[in-house]
Short mmCIF file of C-alpha atoms in Angstrom, two decimals:
data_model
loop_
_atom_site.label_atom_id
_atom_site.label_comp_id
_atom_site.label_asym_id
_atom_site.label_seq_id
_atom_site.Cartn_x
_atom_site.Cartn_y
_atom_site.Cartn_z
CA MET A 100 106.86 -124.85 141.78
CA PRO A 101 107.30 -127.29 138.88
CA SER A 102 110.78 -128.55 138.03
CA ILE A 103 110.49 -127.75 134.32
CA SER A 104 108.53 -125.09 132.43
CA VAL A 105 107.89 -125.97 128.77
CA ILE A 106 107.09 -122.90 126.65
CA VAL A 107 105.22 -123.43 123.36
CA PRO A 108 104.41 -120.51 121.02
CA VAL A 109 101.27 -121.36 119.05
CA TYR A 110 100.32 -119.83 115.72
CA GLN A 111 98.01 -121.49 113.19
CA SER A 112 99.09 -124.90 114.51
CA GLU A 113 95.76 -126.70 114.74
CA LYS A 114 96.85 -129.79 112.80
CA PHE A 115 100.05 -130.26 114.83
CA LEU A 116 98.97 -129.47 118.40
CA HIS A 117 97.64 -132.91 119.33
CA ARG A 118 100.99 -134.51 118.48
CA CYS A 119 102.88 -131.85 120.42
CA PHE A 120 100.62 -132.09 123.49
CA ASP A 121 100.58 -135.89 123.41
CA SER A 122 104.40 -136.00 123.52
CA LEU A 123 104.25 -134.07 126.81
CA THR A 124 101.47 -135.98 128.53
CA ARG A 125 103.31 -139.23 127.82
CA GLN A 126 106.60 -138.05 129.30
CA THR A 127 108.23 -140.41 131.80
CA PHE A 128 108.91 -137.27 133.88
CA SER A 129 105.76 -135.69 135.31
CA ASP A 130 106.91 -132.59 137.24
CA TRP A 131 106.43 -130.06 134.44
CA GLU A 132 104.17 -127.20 133.49
CA LEU A 133 103.18 -126.36 129.92
CA LEU A 134 102.73 -122.75 128.87
CA LEU A 135 100.80 -122.48 125.60
CA VAL A 136 100.99 -118.97 124.13
CA ASP A 137 98.26 -118.42 121.54
CA ASP A 138 99.85 -115.72 119.38
CA GLY A 139 96.71 -114.33 117.76
CA CYS A 140 95.65 -117.56 116.03
CA THR A 141 92.65 -117.46 113.70
CA ASP A 142 92.29 -121.24 113.24
CA GLY A 143 91.17 -123.82 115.79
CA SER A 144 94.36 -123.61 117.86
CA PRO A 145 92.97 -121.42 120.70
CA ALA A 146 90.11 -123.83 121.37
CA LEU A 147 92.50 -126.79 121.37
CA CYS A 148 94.79 -125.02 123.84
CA ASP A 149 91.84 -124.42 126.19
CA GLN A 150 90.78 -128.03 125.75
CA PHE A 151 94.23 -129.26 126.80
CA ALA A 152 94.19 -126.97 129.85
CA GLY A 153 90.81 -128.39 130.82
CA LYS A 154 92.22 -131.91 130.73
CA ASP A 155 95.49 -131.25 132.63
CA SER A 156 96.03 -128.79 135.48
CA ARG A 157 99.72 -128.49 134.54
CA VAL A 158 98.74 -126.62 131.38
CA ARG A 159 98.35 -122.83 131.33
CA VAL A 160 97.12 -120.91 128.27
CA PHE A 161 97.75 -117.29 127.33
CA HIS A 162 95.66 -115.78 124.53
CA ARG A 163 96.83 -112.75 122.57
CA LYS A 164 94.47 -110.81 120.33
CA LYS A 165 97.11 -109.94 117.75
CA ASN A 166 99.98 -111.92 116.28
CA GLN A 167 103.23 -110.47 117.62
CA GLY A 168 105.68 -113.15 116.54
CA VAL A 169 107.53 -116.09 118.05
CA SER A 170 109.99 -113.97 120.07
CA GLU A 171 107.28 -112.06 121.93
CA ALA A 172 105.36 -115.29 122.51
CA ARG A 173 108.41 -116.92 124.09
CA ASN A 174 109.15 -113.81 126.13
CA LEU A 175 105.63 -113.91 127.56
CA GLY A 176 106.27 -117.52 128.49
CA LEU A 177 109.55 -116.58 130.17
CA ARG A 178 107.79 -113.93 132.28
CA GLU A 179 105.14 -116.42 133.40
CA ALA A 180 107.28 -119.54 133.86
CA LYS A 181 107.53 -120.94 137.39
CA GLY A 182 109.95 -123.80 136.81
CA GLU A 183 113.51 -124.18 138.05
CA ALA A 184 114.48 -125.05 134.49
CA ILE A 185 113.03 -123.86 131.19
CA THR A 186 112.84 -125.42 127.76
CA PHE A 187 111.16 -124.50 124.48
CA LEU A 188 109.06 -126.66 122.18
CA ASP A 189 107.67 -125.60 118.80
CA ALA A 190 104.01 -126.40 118.26
CA ASP A 191 104.71 -128.41 115.08
CA ASP A 192 107.39 -130.56 116.74
CA CYS A 193 107.40 -133.03 119.63
CA TYR A 194 109.59 -134.78 122.22
CA GLU A 195 110.65 -138.37 122.60
CA TYR A 196 108.80 -139.66 125.65
CA GLN A 197 111.91 -139.82 127.86
CA ALA A 198 113.17 -136.36 126.87
CA LEU A 199 112.42 -134.34 130.01
CA GLU A 200 113.49 -137.12 132.40
CA THR A 201 116.80 -137.56 130.58
CA LEU A 202 117.58 -133.83 130.47
CA TRP A 203 116.52 -133.24 134.09
CA ASN A 204 118.58 -136.17 135.43
CA LEU A 205 121.54 -135.17 133.26
CA ARG A 206 121.47 -131.68 134.74
CA GLN A 207 120.92 -132.83 138.33
CA LEU A 208 123.43 -135.68 138.43
CA SER A 209 126.21 -133.70 136.75
CA GLY A 210 125.63 -130.52 138.74
CA ALA A 211 125.59 -128.56 135.50
CA ASP A 212 123.40 -125.49 135.13
CA THR A 213 122.27 -126.50 131.63
CA ALA A 214 121.61 -129.73 129.71
CA ALA A 215 121.51 -130.41 125.96
CA CYS A 216 120.47 -133.20 123.61
CA GLY A 217 120.55 -134.16 119.96
CA LEU A 218 117.59 -134.02 117.62
CA THR A 219 116.02 -135.91 114.75
CA TYR A 220 115.08 -134.10 111.54
CA LEU A 221 111.98 -135.68 110.00
CA TYR A 222 111.26 -134.93 106.34
CA ALA A 223 107.95 -135.01 104.49
CA ASN A 224 109.17 -137.91 102.31
CA GLY A 225 109.60 -140.13 105.39
CA LYS A 226 113.37 -139.82 105.65
CA HIS A 227 115.05 -138.78 108.87
CA ASP A 228 118.44 -137.52 109.97
CA VAL A 229 119.88 -137.65 113.50
CA GLN A 230 122.11 -134.77 114.55
CA SER A 231 124.11 -134.02 117.68
CA GLN A 232 126.55 -131.14 117.33
CA LEU A 233 128.09 -131.27 120.81
CA PRO A 234 130.16 -134.11 122.32
CA ALA A 235 128.51 -136.13 125.08
CA GLY A 236 129.81 -135.26 128.55
CA VAL A 237 130.10 -132.18 130.74
CA LEU A 238 131.54 -129.03 129.20
CA GLY A 239 133.13 -126.30 131.32
CA ARG A 240 133.25 -122.60 130.56
CA GLU A 241 136.20 -122.75 128.15
CA GLU A 242 134.80 -125.75 126.29
CA ILE A 243 131.45 -123.97 125.99
CA ARG A 244 133.23 -121.02 124.37
CA GLU A 245 135.21 -123.16 121.93
CA LYS A 246 132.47 -125.60 120.96
CA LEU A 247 129.37 -123.40 121.14
CA ILE A 248 129.87 -119.65 121.53
CA TYR A 249 132.61 -119.20 118.93
CA PRO A 250 130.89 -121.36 116.28
CA LEU A 251 127.68 -119.37 116.81
CA LEU A 252 129.65 -116.16 116.59
CA GLY A 253 131.71 -116.58 113.46
CA ASP A 254 131.73 -120.06 111.95
CA ARG A 255 128.56 -119.67 109.89
CA LEU A 256 129.60 -121.18 106.57
CA THR A 257 131.64 -124.39 106.71
CA GLN A 258 129.48 -127.51 106.99
CA PRO A 259 128.17 -128.65 109.35
CA VAL A 260 127.09 -125.22 110.58
CA PHE A 261 126.36 -125.13 114.31
CA ASN A 262 122.62 -124.60 114.74
CA GLY A 263 121.58 -122.28 117.55
CA TYR A 264 118.27 -124.01 118.22
CA SER A 265 116.90 -123.13 121.66
CA VAL A 266 114.75 -126.28 121.64
CA CYS A 267 117.74 -128.57 122.26
CA TYR A 268 118.50 -127.20 125.74
CA LEU A 269 117.16 -127.34 129.28
CA PHE A 270 118.06 -123.85 130.51
CA SER A 271 118.52 -122.51 134.02
CA ALA A 272 115.65 -120.14 134.81
CA ASP A 273 117.90 -118.41 137.34
CA ILE A 274 120.53 -117.56 134.70
CA ILE A 275 117.89 -116.27 132.27
CA ARG A 276 116.29 -114.03 134.90
CA LYS A 277 119.48 -112.67 136.43
CA ALA A 278 120.99 -111.85 133.00
CA GLN A 279 117.58 -110.63 131.70
CA ILE A 280 117.96 -112.65 128.49
CA THR A 281 115.05 -112.42 126.06
CA PHE A 282 114.22 -113.24 122.45
CA ASP A 283 114.15 -110.53 119.80
CA GLY A 284 113.11 -110.56 116.16
CA PRO A 285 111.12 -112.80 113.80
CA TYR A 286 114.05 -114.80 112.41
CA LEU A 287 117.39 -116.14 113.72
CA GLU A 288 116.11 -115.24 117.20
CA ASP A 289 117.25 -118.59 118.65
CA GLU A 290 120.85 -117.99 117.63
CA LEU A 291 121.22 -114.78 119.63
CA PHE A 292 119.34 -116.10 122.67
CA VAL A 293 121.56 -119.19 122.86
CA LEU A 294 124.71 -117.14 122.22
CA GLU A 295 123.96 -114.71 125.06
CA TYR A 296 122.80 -117.40 127.47
CA PHE A 297 126.04 -119.34 127.16
CA CYS A 298 128.07 -116.22 127.80
CA HIS A 299 126.67 -116.62 131.35
CA ALA A 300 126.41 -120.41 131.75
CA GLY A 301 129.24 -122.17 133.55
CA THR A 302 128.64 -125.84 132.75
CA LEU A 303 126.72 -127.79 130.13
CA ALA A 304 125.85 -131.49 130.39
CA VAL A 305 125.32 -133.08 126.97
CA THR A 306 123.73 -136.29 125.79
CA ASP A 307 123.96 -137.22 122.13
CA GLN A 308 120.58 -138.96 122.31
CA PRO A 309 118.13 -137.38 119.83
CA LEU A 310 115.35 -136.41 122.23
CA TYR A 311 113.69 -133.70 120.11
CA ARG A 312 111.76 -134.46 116.90
CA TYR A 313 112.05 -131.58 114.42
CA PHE A 314 109.57 -131.83 111.55
CA LEU A 315 110.44 -130.14 108.25
CA HIS A 316 107.33 -129.40 106.23
CA SER A 317 105.96 -126.90 103.75
CA ALA A 318 103.93 -125.04 106.40
CA SER A 319 107.09 -123.93 108.21
CA ALA A 320 107.83 -120.19 108.11
CA THR A 321 111.35 -120.90 106.84
CA HIS A 322 109.88 -122.31 103.61
CA HIS A 323 108.07 -119.12 102.66
CA TYR A 324 109.14 -115.80 101.20
CA MET A 325 109.96 -113.13 103.79
CA GLN A 326 109.32 -109.74 102.21
CA ASN A 327 111.27 -107.74 104.78
CA PHE A 328 114.27 -110.05 105.11
CA PRO A 329 116.91 -107.32 104.40
CA GLN A 330 115.62 -105.27 107.35
CA VAL A 331 115.23 -108.35 109.54
CA PHE A 332 118.83 -109.36 108.84
CA ALA A 333 120.11 -105.81 109.43
CA ASN A 334 118.42 -105.82 112.85
CA PHE A 335 119.90 -109.25 113.59
CA MET A 336 123.42 -108.02 112.79
CA GLU A 337 122.90 -104.92 114.92
CA ARG A 338 121.88 -107.07 117.90
CA LYS A 339 124.78 -109.46 117.29
CA GLU A 340 127.20 -106.52 117.16
CA ALA A 341 125.89 -105.37 120.55
CA LEU A 342 126.45 -108.84 122.07
CA VAL A 343 129.99 -109.02 120.67
CA SER A 344 130.77 -105.69 122.31
CA LYS A 345 129.02 -106.50 125.60
CA TYR A 346 130.80 -109.84 126.12
CA GLY A 347 134.19 -108.99 124.58
CA LEU A 348 134.04 -111.58 121.78
CA GLU A 349 135.71 -109.51 119.04
CA GLN A 350 139.14 -111.14 119.18
CA ALA A 351 137.83 -114.72 119.16
CA ARG A 352 136.70 -114.65 115.53
CA PRO A 353 138.09 -111.52 113.79
CA GLN A 354 136.06 -112.20 110.62
CA TRP A 355 132.77 -112.96 112.37
CA ARG A 356 131.04 -110.11 110.53
CA GLU A 357 132.13 -111.33 107.10
CA SER A 358 131.12 -114.92 107.89
CA SER A 359 127.75 -113.81 109.27
CA ASN A 360 127.09 -111.51 106.32
CA TRP A 361 127.93 -114.24 103.83
CA ALA A 362 125.52 -116.56 105.65
CA GLY A 363 122.84 -113.86 105.54
CA LEU A 364 123.49 -113.26 101.86
CA LEU A 365 123.00 -116.92 100.99
CA ILE A 366 119.76 -116.94 102.98
CA ALA A 367 118.68 -113.77 101.15
CA VAL A 368 119.33 -115.41 97.77
CA GLY A 369 117.26 -118.45 98.70
CA ASN A 370 114.55 -116.16 100.03
CA GLU A 371 114.33 -114.10 96.82
CA TYR A 372 114.00 -117.22 94.69
CA ALA A 373 111.36 -118.82 96.92
CA LYS A 374 108.41 -120.17 94.96
CA ASP A 375 105.86 -117.93 96.66
CA ASN A 376 107.74 -114.67 96.05
CA PRO A 377 105.32 -112.57 93.94
CA LYS A 378 108.13 -110.58 92.25
CA SER A 379 109.10 -111.09 88.62
CA ILE A 380 112.37 -112.84 87.81
CA ARG A 381 114.02 -109.52 86.94
CA GLN A 382 112.85 -107.99 90.21
CA ARG A 383 114.26 -110.93 92.15
CA GLN A 384 117.64 -110.62 90.44
CA ALA A 385 117.67 -106.88 91.11
CA ALA A 386 116.90 -107.51 94.80
CA VAL A 387 119.83 -109.95 95.09
CA LYS A 388 122.17 -107.41 93.50
CA ALA A 389 120.91 -104.71 95.87
CA PHE A 390 121.58 -106.93 98.88
CA CYS A 391 125.11 -107.56 97.60
CA ARG A 392 125.72 -103.81 97.32
CA GLN A 393 125.05 -103.19 101.00
CA PRO A 394 128.39 -101.97 102.46
CA ASP A 395 128.92 -104.76 105.01
CA VAL A 396 127.81 -107.46 102.57
CA ALA A 397 130.01 -106.05 99.79
CA LYS A 398 132.95 -106.05 102.22
CA ALA A 399 132.30 -109.71 103.05
CA ILE A 400 132.21 -110.60 99.33
CA ARG A 401 135.55 -108.83 98.77
CA GLU A 402 137.42 -110.05 101.83
CA LEU A 403 136.19 -113.57 102.59
CA VAL A 404 136.20 -116.49 100.17
CA PRO A 405 133.66 -119.03 101.46
CA THR A 406 134.82 -122.63 101.67
CA GLY A 407 133.31 -125.84 102.96
CA LEU A 408 129.76 -124.97 101.92
CA SER A 409 127.24 -127.47 100.64
CA PRO A 410 127.65 -127.97 96.85
CA ASN A 411 124.63 -125.80 95.94
CA LYS A 412 125.61 -122.95 98.24
CA GLN A 413 129.24 -123.15 97.11
CA MET A 414 128.12 -122.76 93.52
CA ALA A 415 125.92 -119.80 94.47
CA ALA A 416 128.79 -118.16 96.38
CA ASN A 417 131.17 -118.61 93.44
CA LEU A 418 128.66 -117.06 91.02
CA ILE A 419 128.07 -114.11 93.36
CA ARG A 420 131.81 -113.47 93.74
CA GLY A 421 132.15 -113.56 89.96
CA GLY A 422 129.20 -111.25 89.41
CA HIS A 423 127.33 -113.88 87.40
CA PHE A 424 123.83 -112.97 88.59
CA PHE A 425 122.06 -113.99 85.38
CA THR A 426 123.46 -117.52 85.66
CA LEU A 427 122.60 -117.59 89.37
CA THR A 428 119.01 -116.66 88.53
CA GLN A 429 118.69 -119.35 85.86
CA LEU A 430 120.01 -122.03 88.20
CA TYR A 431 117.49 -121.09 90.89
CA ARG A 432 114.72 -121.02 88.28
CA LEU A 433 115.56 -124.62 87.41
CA LYS A 434 116.04 -125.70 91.03
CA ASN A 435 112.80 -124.20 92.30
CA ARG A 436 110.83 -124.64 89.05
CA ILE A 437 109.94 -120.96 88.90
#
């Protein structure tokens, strides 16, 4: 049984896979297995995955005929993983070479059930930004709630927003299996997985070293128009509501719904004014208005005044609250050169 299972969903990732795979084979920690889940790729990714497995016996490949999304790909990996600990790596990202050794030793030496690290954002223009949202040290159950669970639950607006990235953690396979935690949905799936996992975890050992390299590029799914975002977000809120009820989180952040709906609304606005949205400008503006009229979103607009946002999002929020949708549209036209 390997110490660590690394699960990598693969979809149309041919030009990134060598970098991803290379960051694993050069790890200073060798007791790992790599699970590559080919999620119905139509490019050269499946052949590359098989090539990697032929070179290294620690690599296992799972081919799927149809694309079923990142959540189902990760869930397949969870069912097949043999490691004591589990971590996730996106096919277009990579690790620092000491990442697995640092996280494994951090977890073992501290006696914690989970370990976490910082990450480096790498932009297409060559710039980078190091981020670590948790304090270095060992966090107990109450600290986990205050510094991780509650921010993920209801503090979704004020900068810096706590990111629920699953890739920053070395999880306990035992906790995941006993609690039957899985991924669900095509978007914001990390946030709910991490939220539920830490409702079960007892201790978290944190290093502020940026061990994960997160590449931001135009090929990323988050940079493209999502036609069914309103339904995707509605499903996300339904699942979040179920977790709040299941784990008794309601009293911790009484306005968690309003904060979450405002966050979803601002994502929806950015989505509608994405460059590759085929709708006309009038259709985009009408879609934003329709999203704002949804009962829970309208309630959030009435009852919660967003503060602490980034300047652009604060301006968008102010225009939405004032009903100035024409001005909002013109600003996004200028910003995105539509």
